[in-house]
Amino acid sequence: MKYLLVGMILCAGIVCGEERLEEISWREKFLQEFSQKLEQEEVGTQDWRQFQQFQKTASTEKEQKTFFLLEAKFQRKIVGNPAAGVELLLPFFLEKNDVESWKQKNQQKGKEKKTPASQTNSTENPSSEEPSIRTIHQKVPALYRWNFQPENASLAVEIANSLLEEGYFEDVLAIVAEVGKNNTDDSAVMAAETGGDLYARMKIWDKSVELYDYGGKLLQMLSRKKYEPGEGEQTVLTEEQKRWQQRLEKKRREAQKELEADRYGADWVAYKEAQENHFSKDYLAAFLKYEKIRHAYPDSIYAEAAVCYQIEILTSLSDPANQPALTSTLESEQKKLSQLLQAKQTRNAALLEKYLQQEKTQASLVKQYQSLPRGLKALEEAEKKAEAWIAEEEKGLYRGEVMLTIGTCWLEVFHDLTRAEKWYERAADWFARVQRLETRLTRFQVPEKSQKISQPPPVERTRDLWSNLQKSRLRPGELFNRRECSWYLGFLQKRTLTMLGLIAYSRQDYDKAEKVWRSLYKLDSWFQEEDQSEGLTWSYVKRLLWNIQHNRGALFGDKEEVRSFNDPQSRLMLLIADLELEMENYPEAEEKFRRLLKNKKIQSNRNQAAYCTRALATALMMQGPSRNKEMFALFKLFNTGNIFSKTDTTPYALWLYANQLSQCENTLPQTLALYERIFTEYPKHTLAEEAYLTWAEKHTQISSEKGLEMLRKYLKKYPNSDLNEHAHLLIDSILHPEKYNGEEENEEVEE
C-alpha cells in the first residue's frame, strides 16, 4: 500500500510536470509570435491581454527580463510611449533613488510643456493630471553612473532605441558603443542595428550602411554551422535569425538608397530601382516606377529611358509565358490588402491611422496593377504608345529600340512574320538615317552627379584567353543610348538586320537571307577579323552564311537532327532559339529552349524534346562551371536506358557529354563508354569516326601499349578517314616521346 501511494504521488508529479512543460512550451511559442508581431507592428488588443496573462507566470529573473524587454518594446512601438519603456528598464542599471529622481523630473517637465504658457505664472496651481501619453523630456543619468552587466545588454539597447525615438543621439551612441565593445552575443547585433538606425536618423548614410553590414556579419558568426558533403560548411539560421537578417538587409538597402541619392541624385536612384525590378521580371512594379520617373523628372534623360522601357514591359505583359507570374504578383498584392482590411479590426488604436494609410496605399497599388493590359491588348497598347512617342520626336533617343522591341514581340511571341518584318524594316531604316546624324545631342543631358555612375561599358564585346565571347550587358542604372554609348546604335542595327535575315531564312528565301546577313560585314569589321583569325571560332555571321550553303533549314543543329520540326510554327520557334546559340547569347538561348520544352506539342515529340534538351545543356555548358550540375543532369537523359537514349540527337548529346565528362577527375571509364556508344550504335553517323579516334586516344591514359593498340585498330577500321593524319601523329608521339618533348622545350626557349 505504501509503495502504491508513493507510485501515485510520483505519477501525479509526472503529470503535473508534463502540464507545466506544455504551459512553458506554449508560452515560449506565444512570446516568439508576439516578438515577431512587435517588429512588424501588428500587435492587437487580444495579443496584449494574452501577454499580460503570461507575464504573471514568469518566475525566474531571466524570464522577467524577457517580459520587461518585450513590454518596453510594446510601449515604444505600439503605444508610442518610449518613456514608459525607459522607466521599466532603468532599474536594471541605476539605483532606485536615481530612477525615481529621473521619473519625477521627466514627469514634471512633461507637465510644464503641456501647460499653456499663460498659466505658468498664474496663482492657480497647474493641473496635476499626468499626460495620457508621456514622452522623454529629461535626459537619463550619465552613463558612468550605470551598472552595466553583460546579461542586461539587450535591455540597454532597448533603452537606446527609446532614446533614439526622442532624439537623444549622444546618449544612444554612448550606450551602443558600450554594448558593442563588451559583448559578442545577440546584443552586439542589436547594438549594431540600433547604431545603424541612429546614423540613418542623422542622415549619415555611409555609417548607417557600415553598421547594418556589421550587424549582418555578426549574425552570420553567431549562427550555427553544419558541413554538407560536396558543398562545404553551410550557415544555418533559426527562423528568428532569418527575420532579423531580412530586417537588417531591408534597412541596409534603404540606407544605401539614400546614400546613392546624396552621391548621384534621387533621379538616378529612382531609375536604377525601376530597372532592378524590370530586370528581375517584376514587370508590374517596374512599369509604375517608370511612370513615377516620367512625372517626377519630366524632360530628363531618365524620363526618356522610362518611356522606352515601359513600352518594352508592355510587350512582356503580352507574352503568355509571363502570365502566371503576373497573376501571382497581383494575387499576392490583393492578399496583402485583404490582410490589412482584416487586421484593422484588431489593431491597437494608437496605430490605426497608420494602417488606414497603408490600406489606402495598398488599395491604390492593386487598382493600378489591375488596370495594366495583358495579352494582345498589351502589345497593341505598346504600339499605340510607341507611335505617339515617335511622332513627338522621330529621331529622338531610344525610338529605334522600341521599333526593334515591338518587332521582336510580333516574331517571338505571336509568330507573325509579316508584322514583325514591318517593324524590323522601320527600325533598320531608322538606324541607317540616325547613324548619319550628329550623335552628341544637346537635349537630355545626363545630370553631372550621375554621369560617371550611369556610363555604359566602353566596348560591345571582347574575347577572353580561351576565345569565349564576353558581351557587355545592360546593368541597372546604366544609360544605353547613342549619346552615352558609342556602340549602341550599331549593336541594335546589327540585331535588326540579323532578325530580318532570319525571317527570310525561315521562309526559305535563302538568297535574301544571304544578302541581308552579308551586309553585316559592312557594319562591323570585327566580323571579318574574327573569321580570319586563327584559334578563334567563326563570327556568328560566318556561321549563319555556312548554314545557308550546307545546312539549310537548320542553324545550330544539323538539318537531319532537327528534321522532326516539320510544323512551321515549331520550326520558327526552333530557329529563333538556335539563333541565340549561334550568336553566343547563352542566357537568352537558355530561356528560349526552356520555353520550347514547356510547349506541349514539343513535349509530345520525343525527337524534338531531345534536341531542345541537348541545346539547353549546351547553353548551360557555355555559361561556365557554375552550371555544370544542371548541364550533366540533362546529358544523363541521353544515357542508356533513359528517355532520350535513342533519338536523332542522341549521338550529338553523347559527344558533348563525353567531352565535358573527360574534363572531370576519375571519369575515364564513363567517358570511354560514351564514345564507344556513338561509333557502336551509330556507325554511319558523322561523329562516329571522331568518336572512335578520341576513344582510342583516351586509352593512352590507361597505358601507352593500350593506346597504340586502339589507335591501330582505328586506322584499320577507317583506312580512308580525313582524321588519319592526326592518328599517325598520335602514334608517333607515343613511340618517340623524346622528339615531341624536345620540340616543346625548344618552343618554350624561343618564347
Coordinates of C-alpha atoms in Angstrom, one line a residue, residues 97-543:
N97 CA 16.7 56.7 -5.9
D98 CA 18.3 57.7 -9.2
V99 CA 15.5 56.0 -11.1
E100 CA 12.8 57.7 -9.0
S101 CA 14.5 61.1 -9.4
W102 CA 14.7 60.8 -13.2
K103 CA 11.0 59.7 -13.4
Q104 CA 9.9 62.7 -11.3
K105 CA 11.9 65.2 -13.3
N106 CA 10.7 63.7 -16.5
Q107 CA 7.0 63.9 -15.5
Q108 CA 7.4 67.4 -14.2
K109 CA 8.9 68.6 -17.4
G110 CA 6.2 66.9 -19.3
K111 CA 3.5 68.7 -17.3
E112 CA 5.3 72.1 -17.8
K113 CA 5.4 71.5 -21.6
K114 CA 1.8 70.5 -21.7
T115 CA 0.6 73.5 -19.6
P116 CA -0.1 76.7 -21.7
A117 CA 2.5 79.5 -21.1
S118 CA -0.3 81.9 -20.0
Q119 CA -1.0 79.7 -16.9
T120 CA 2.7 79.2 -15.9
N121 CA 2.7 82.4 -13.7
S122 CA -0.9 82.1 -12.6
T123 CA -1.7 82.0 -8.9
E124 CA -3.7 78.9 -9.6
N125 CA -1.9 75.6 -9.4
P126 CA -1.2 73.9 -12.7
S127 CA -3.1 70.8 -13.5
S128 CA -1.8 67.8 -11.6
E129 CA -3.0 65.3 -14.2
E130 CA -0.2 63.4 -15.9
P131 CA -0.2 63.4 -19.7
S132 CA -2.0 60.4 -21.1
I133 CA 1.0 59.7 -23.4
R134 CA 4.3 60.6 -21.8
T135 CA 7.5 61.3 -23.7
I136 CA 11.1 61.6 -22.6
H137 CA 11.7 65.2 -21.5
Q138 CA 14.6 64.6 -19.2
K139 CA 18.0 63.2 -20.2
V140 CA 18.8 59.9 -18.5
P141 CA 21.6 59.9 -15.9
A142 CA 25.2 59.9 -17.4
L143 CA 26.4 56.5 -18.5
Y144 CA 29.3 56.4 -15.9
R145 CA 26.7 56.1 -13.2
W146 CA 25.2 52.9 -14.8
N147 CA 25.9 49.4 -13.6
F148 CA 26.5 47.6 -16.9
Q149 CA 26.2 43.8 -16.7
P150 CA 26.6 41.6 -19.8
E151 CA 23.3 39.8 -19.2
N152 CA 21.5 43.1 -19.3
A153 CA 23.0 44.3 -22.6
S154 CA 19.8 43.7 -24.6
L155 CA 17.8 45.8 -22.1
A156 CA 20.4 48.7 -22.6
V157 CA 19.9 48.5 -26.3
E158 CA 16.1 48.8 -25.9
I159 CA 16.6 51.9 -23.7
A160 CA 18.8 53.3 -26.6
N161 CA 16.0 52.6 -29.0
S162 CA 13.6 54.6 -26.8
L163 CA 16.1 57.5 -26.5
L164 CA 16.5 57.4 -30.3
E165 CA 12.8 57.9 -30.8
E166 CA 13.1 61.2 -28.8
G167 CA 16.3 62.4 -30.4
Y168 CA 18.9 61.9 -27.6
F169 CA 21.6 60.9 -30.1
E170 CA 24.6 61.3 -27.9
D171 CA 23.2 59.0 -25.2
V172 CA 22.2 56.4 -27.9
L173 CA 25.7 56.5 -29.3
A174 CA 27.3 56.0 -25.9
I175 CA 25.0 53.0 -25.0
V176 CA 25.6 51.3 -28.4
A177 CA 29.3 51.8 -28.1
E178 CA 29.4 50.3 -24.6
V179 CA 27.3 47.3 -25.5
G180 CA 29.2 46.7 -28.8
K181 CA 32.7 46.7 -27.3
N182 CA 31.8 44.4 -24.3
N183 CA 29.5 41.8 -25.9
T184 CA 29.7 39.2 -28.6
D185 CA 26.3 37.7 -28.4
D186 CA 22.9 38.7 -29.9
S187 CA 23.0 42.0 -28.0
A188 CA 26.0 43.1 -30.2
V189 CA 23.9 42.6 -33.3
M190 CA 21.1 44.6 -31.6
A191 CA 23.6 47.4 -30.9
A192 CA 24.9 47.4 -34.5
E193 CA 21.3 47.6 -35.8
T194 CA 20.5 50.5 -33.4
G195 CA 23.7 52.2 -34.4
G196 CA 22.6 51.9 -38.0
D197 CA 19.2 53.4 -37.1
L198 CA 20.9 56.2 -35.2
Y199 CA 23.1 57.3 -38.2
A200 CA 20.1 56.9 -40.5
R201 CA 18.2 59.4 -38.3
M202 CA 21.2 61.7 -38.5
K203 CA 21.4 61.2 -42.3
I204 CA 24.9 59.9 -42.1
W205 CA 24.2 57.2 -44.6
D206 CA 27.6 55.7 -45.1
K207 CA 28.0 55.0 -41.4
S208 CA 24.5 53.6 -41.3
V209 CA 25.3 51.2 -44.2
E210 CA 28.5 50.2 -42.5
L211 CA 26.8 49.3 -39.2
Y212 CA 24.0 47.3 -40.9
D213 CA 26.6 45.4 -42.7
Y214 CA 28.5 44.8 -39.5
G215 CA 25.3 43.5 -37.8
G216 CA 24.7 41.1 -40.6
K217 CA 28.3 39.7 -40.4
L218 CA 27.9 39.3 -36.6
L219 CA 24.6 37.4 -37.1
Q220 CA 26.4 35.1 -39.5
M221 CA 29.2 34.5 -37.0
L222 CA 26.6 33.7 -34.2
S223 CA 24.6 31.3 -36.4
R224 CA 25.0 27.5 -36.3
K225 CA 27.3 25.9 -38.9
K226 CA 27.0 22.5 -40.5
Y227 CA 29.0 20.6 -43.0
E228 CA 27.4 19.3 -46.2
P229 CA 29.4 16.7 -48.3
G230 CA 30.3 18.3 -51.6
E231 CA 29.1 21.8 -50.5
G232 CA 31.4 22.5 -47.6
E233 CA 30.4 24.4 -44.5
Q234 CA 26.9 25.8 -44.5
T235 CA 25.3 28.6 -42.3
V236 CA 22.1 27.6 -40.6
L237 CA 19.9 30.4 -39.3
T238 CA 16.9 30.0 -37.0
E239 CA 13.6 31.4 -38.1
E240 CA 14.1 34.4 -35.8
Q241 CA 17.6 35.0 -37.1
K242 CA 16.3 34.8 -40.7
R243 CA 13.7 37.5 -39.9
W244 CA 16.5 39.5 -38.2
Q245 CA 18.7 39.1 -41.2
Q246 CA 15.9 40.3 -43.6
R247 CA 15.3 43.3 -41.4
L248 CA 18.9 44.3 -41.5
E249 CA 19.1 43.8 -45.2
K250 CA 16.0 45.9 -45.7
K251 CA 17.3 48.7 -43.6
R252 CA 20.7 48.5 -45.4
R253 CA 19.0 48.8 -48.8
E254 CA 17.1 51.8 -47.7
A255 CA 20.3 53.4 -46.3
Q256 CA 22.2 52.5 -49.4
K257 CA 19.5 54.1 -51.5
E258 CA 19.7 57.4 -49.5
L259 CA 23.5 57.3 -49.7
E260 CA 23.3 56.9 -53.5
A261 CA 20.7 59.7 -53.8
D262 CA 23.1 62.0 -52.0
R263 CA 26.0 61.0 -54.2
Y264 CA 24.4 60.5 -57.6
G265 CA 21.0 62.2 -57.4
A266 CA 17.5 61.0 -56.5
D267 CA 16.6 60.8 -60.2
W268 CA 19.3 58.2 -60.9
V269 CA 18.4 56.2 -57.8
A270 CA 14.7 56.0 -58.9
Y271 CA 15.8 54.9 -62.4
K272 CA 18.1 52.3 -61.0
E273 CA 15.4 50.9 -58.7
A274 CA 12.9 50.7 -61.6
Q275 CA 15.4 48.8 -63.7
E276 CA 16.2 46.4 -60.9
N277 CA 12.5 45.5 -60.8
H278 CA 12.5 45.3 -64.6
F279 CA 15.5 43.0 -65.0
S280 CA 14.2 40.7 -62.2
K281 CA 10.9 40.5 -64.3
D282 CA 8.8 42.2 -61.7
Y283 CA 7.1 44.0 -64.6
L284 CA 4.1 45.5 -62.8
A285 CA 6.2 47.2 -60.1
A286 CA 8.8 48.4 -62.8
F287 CA 6.1 49.9 -65.0
L288 CA 4.7 52.0 -62.2
K289 CA 8.2 53.1 -61.1
Y290 CA 9.0 54.2 -64.6
E291 CA 5.7 56.1 -64.6
K292 CA 6.7 57.9 -61.4
I293 CA 10.0 58.9 -63.1
R294 CA 8.2 60.4 -66.0
H295 CA 6.1 62.6 -63.7
A296 CA 8.8 63.4 -61.2
Y297 CA 11.6 64.2 -63.6
P298 CA 10.0 65.3 -66.9
D299 CA 12.1 66.3 -69.8
S300 CA 15.1 64.4 -68.4
I301 CA 17.1 61.6 -69.9
Y302 CA 15.7 59.3 -67.3
A303 CA 12.1 60.1 -68.4
E304 CA 13.1 59.3 -72.0
A305 CA 14.5 56.0 -71.0
A306 CA 11.5 55.3 -68.8
V307 CA 9.1 55.6 -71.9
C308 CA 11.3 53.2 -73.8
Y309 CA 11.3 50.6 -71.1
Q310 CA 7.6 51.0 -70.4
I311 CA 6.9 50.0 -74.0
E312 CA 9.3 47.1 -73.5
I313 CA 7.4 46.0 -70.4
L314 CA 4.1 46.2 -72.3
T315 CA 5.5 43.7 -74.8
S316 CA 6.4 41.4 -71.9
L317 CA 2.9 41.8 -70.5
S318 CA 1.6 40.5 -73.8
D319 CA 3.6 37.2 -73.5
P320 CA 1.6 34.2 -72.4
A321 CA 4.7 32.8 -70.7
N322 CA 4.7 35.7 -68.3
Q323 CA 1.0 35.5 -67.3
P324 CA 1.4 33.0 -64.4
A325 CA 4.0 35.3 -62.7
L326 CA 1.9 38.4 -63.3
T327 CA -1.2 36.7 -61.9
S328 CA 0.8 35.5 -58.9
T329 CA 2.1 39.1 -58.3
L330 CA -1.4 40.5 -58.4
E331 CA -2.9 37.9 -56.1
S332 CA 0.0 38.5 -53.6
E333 CA -0.8 42.2 -53.5
Q334 CA -4.6 41.5 -53.2
K335 CA -3.8 39.2 -50.3
K336 CA -1.8 41.9 -48.6
L337 CA -4.8 44.3 -49.0
S338 CA -7.2 41.6 -47.6
Q339 CA -4.9 41.1 -44.6
L340 CA -4.8 44.8 -43.9
L341 CA -8.6 45.0 -44.0
Q342 CA -9.0 42.1 -41.7
A343 CA -6.3 43.2 -39.2
K344 CA -7.8 46.6 -39.0
Q345 CA -10.3 45.3 -36.6
T346 CA -7.7 44.2 -34.0
R347 CA -5.1 46.9 -34.4
N348 CA -4.1 49.0 -31.4
A349 CA -5.8 52.3 -31.5
A350 CA -2.5 54.2 -31.5
L351 CA -1.6 52.6 -34.8
L352 CA -5.0 52.7 -36.5
E353 CA -4.3 55.8 -38.5
K354 CA -1.1 54.4 -39.8
Y355 CA -2.7 51.2 -41.0
L356 CA -5.6 53.1 -42.6
Q357 CA -2.9 54.9 -44.7
Q358 CA -1.3 51.6 -45.5
E359 CA -4.6 50.2 -46.6
K360 CA -5.3 53.2 -48.9
T361 CA -1.8 52.9 -50.5
Q362 CA -2.2 49.1 -51.0
A363 CA -5.7 49.5 -52.5
S364 CA -4.3 52.1 -54.9
L365 CA -1.4 49.8 -55.9
V366 CA -3.8 46.8 -56.6
K367 CA -6.0 49.1 -58.7
Q368 CA -3.1 50.2 -60.8
Y369 CA -1.9 46.7 -61.3
Q370 CA -5.3 45.6 -62.4
S371 CA -5.5 48.4 -64.9
L372 CA -2.4 47.3 -66.9
P373 CA -3.3 45.4 -70.1
R374 CA -2.2 41.9 -70.8
G375 CA -2.0 39.7 -73.9
L376 CA -2.6 41.1 -77.3
K377 CA -4.1 44.3 -75.8
A378 CA -0.8 45.0 -74.1
L379 CA 1.1 44.7 -77.4
E380 CA -1.5 47.0 -79.1
E381 CA -1.0 49.5 -76.3
A382 CA 2.8 49.3 -76.8
E383 CA 2.3 50.1 -80.5
K384 CA 0.0 53.0 -79.7
K385 CA 2.4 54.4 -77.1
A386 CA 5.4 54.0 -79.4
E387 CA 3.7 55.7 -82.4
A388 CA 2.7 58.7 -80.3
W389 CA 6.2 58.9 -78.8
I390 CA 7.9 58.6 -82.2
A391 CA 5.6 61.4 -83.6
E392 CA 6.8 63.7 -80.8
E393 CA 10.4 63.5 -82.0
E394 CA 11.0 61.0 -84.7
K395 CA 14.8 60.8 -84.4
G396 CA 15.0 61.2 -80.7
L397 CA 16.6 58.8 -78.2
Y398 CA 15.5 55.2 -78.0
R399 CA 13.0 55.3 -80.8
G400 CA 14.8 52.7 -82.9
E401 CA 15.0 50.4 -79.9
V402 CA 11.2 50.4 -79.4
M403 CA 10.7 49.6 -83.1
L404 CA 13.1 46.6 -82.6
T405 CA 11.4 45.6 -79.4
I406 CA 7.9 45.5 -80.9
G407 CA 9.1 43.7 -84.0
T408 CA 10.7 41.0 -81.8
C409 CA 7.4 40.6 -79.8
W410 CA 5.4 40.0 -83.0
L411 CA 8.0 37.5 -84.1
E412 CA 8.8 35.6 -80.9
V413 CA 5.6 35.7 -79.0
F414 CA 2.9 35.9 -81.8
H415 CA 4.9 34.3 -84.6
D416 CA 3.6 36.9 -87.1
L417 CA 6.3 37.2 -89.7
T418 CA 4.5 40.0 -91.6
R419 CA 4.1 42.4 -88.7
A420 CA 7.5 41.6 -87.3
E421 CA 9.1 42.3 -90.7
K422 CA 7.3 45.6 -90.9
W423 CA 8.7 46.8 -87.6
Y424 CA 12.1 45.5 -88.3
E425 CA 12.2 47.3 -91.6
R426 CA 11.2 50.5 -89.9
A427 CA 13.9 50.0 -87.3
A428 CA 16.6 49.3 -90.0
D429 CA 15.6 52.4 -91.9
W430 CA 15.7 54.5 -88.6
F431 CA 19.1 53.2 -87.6
A432 CA 20.5 53.9 -91.1
R433 CA 19.2 57.5 -91.1
V434 CA 20.1 58.3 -87.5
Q435 CA 23.6 57.0 -87.8
R436 CA 24.3 59.9 -90.1
L437 CA 23.2 62.4 -87.6
E438 CA 25.3 64.2 -85.0
T439 CA 25.4 61.8 -82.0
R440 CA 26.1 64.5 -79.4
L441 CA 22.6 65.7 -79.0
T442 CA 22.1 68.8 -76.9
R443 CA 18.8 67.8 -75.4
F444 CA 18.5 65.4 -72.4
Q445 CA 21.9 65.9 -70.8
V446 CA 22.9 63.5 -68.1
P447 CA 23.0 65.2 -64.7
E448 CA 26.5 65.9 -63.5
K449 CA 26.1 63.9 -60.3
S450 CA 25.3 60.7 -62.1
Q451 CA 27.5 61.0 -65.2
K452 CA 30.1 58.6 -64.0
I453 CA 27.9 56.0 -62.4
S454 CA 25.5 55.8 -65.4
Q455 CA 28.1 55.3 -68.1
P456 CA 27.7 52.0 -70.0
P457 CA 30.7 49.7 -70.9
P458 CA 33.1 51.2 -73.5
V459 CA 33.0 48.3 -75.9
E460 CA 30.4 45.9 -77.1
R461 CA 32.3 42.6 -76.7
T462 CA 35.7 41.1 -76.2
R463 CA 37.2 37.6 -76.3
D464 CA 38.9 36.1 -73.3
L465 CA 42.1 34.0 -73.3
W466 CA 40.1 30.9 -74.1
S467 CA 38.3 32.6 -77.0
N468 CA 35.0 32.8 -75.1
L469 CA 32.9 35.8 -76.2
Q470 CA 32.3 38.3 -73.4
K471 CA 29.4 40.6 -74.2
S472 CA 28.6 43.8 -72.4
R473 CA 25.2 43.8 -70.9
L474 CA 22.9 46.5 -69.6
R475 CA 23.1 46.8 -65.8
P476 CA 20.6 48.7 -63.6
G477 CA 21.3 52.4 -63.7
E478 CA 23.3 52.5 -66.9
L479 CA 22.2 54.7 -69.8
F480 CA 22.4 52.9 -73.1
N481 CA 21.7 55.4 -75.9
R482 CA 23.5 57.0 -78.8
R483 CA 24.8 59.8 -76.7
E484 CA 26.3 57.8 -73.8
C485 CA 27.2 54.6 -75.7
S486 CA 29.3 54.8 -78.9
W487 CA 28.4 51.2 -80.0
Y488 CA 24.7 51.3 -79.0
L489 CA 23.2 52.1 -82.4
G490 CA 25.5 49.7 -84.3
F491 CA 24.6 46.9 -81.9
L492 CA 20.9 47.4 -82.4
Q493 CA 21.2 47.8 -86.1
K494 CA 23.1 44.5 -86.4
R495 CA 20.5 42.8 -84.3
T496 CA 17.7 44.2 -86.5
L497 CA 19.4 43.0 -89.8
T498 CA 20.1 39.6 -88.2
M499 CA 16.4 39.2 -87.4
L500 CA 15.4 40.3 -90.9
G501 CA 17.7 37.7 -92.3
L502 CA 16.2 35.1 -90.0
I503 CA 12.7 35.9 -91.3
A504 CA 13.9 35.4 -94.9
Y505 CA 15.7 32.2 -93.9
S506 CA 12.6 30.8 -92.2
R507 CA 10.6 31.5 -95.4
Q508 CA 13.4 29.6 -97.3
D509 CA 14.3 32.7 -99.2
Y510 CA 18.0 31.9 -98.9
D511 CA 19.2 34.4 -101.4
K512 CA 17.6 37.3 -99.5
A513 CA 18.8 35.9 -96.2
E514 CA 22.4 35.7 -97.5
K515 CA 22.2 39.2 -98.9
V516 CA 21.0 40.6 -95.5
W517 CA 23.5 38.7 -93.4
R518 CA 26.4 39.6 -95.7
S519 CA 25.5 43.3 -95.2
L520 CA 26.5 42.9 -91.6
Y521 CA 30.2 42.8 -92.6
K522 CA 29.9 46.4 -93.7
L523 CA 28.6 47.4 -90.3
D524 CA 31.3 45.8 -88.2
S525 CA 34.9 45.0 -89.3
W526 CA 35.1 42.8 -86.2
F527 CA 33.2 40.0 -88.1
Q528 CA 35.9 39.9 -90.8
E529 CA 38.7 39.9 -88.2
E530 CA 37.0 37.0 -86.3
D531 CA 36.5 35.0 -89.4
Q532 CA 40.2 35.4 -90.5
S533 CA 41.8 34.9 -87.0
E534 CA 43.4 31.6 -86.2
G535 CA 42.4 29.8 -83.0
L536 CA 39.1 31.6 -82.7
T537 CA 35.6 30.4 -83.5
W538 CA 33.9 31.9 -86.5
S539 CA 31.8 35.0 -86.0
Y540 CA 28.1 34.3 -85.9
V541 CA 27.8 35.9 -89.4
K542 CA 30.2 33.3 -90.9
R543 CA 28.2 30.5 -89.1

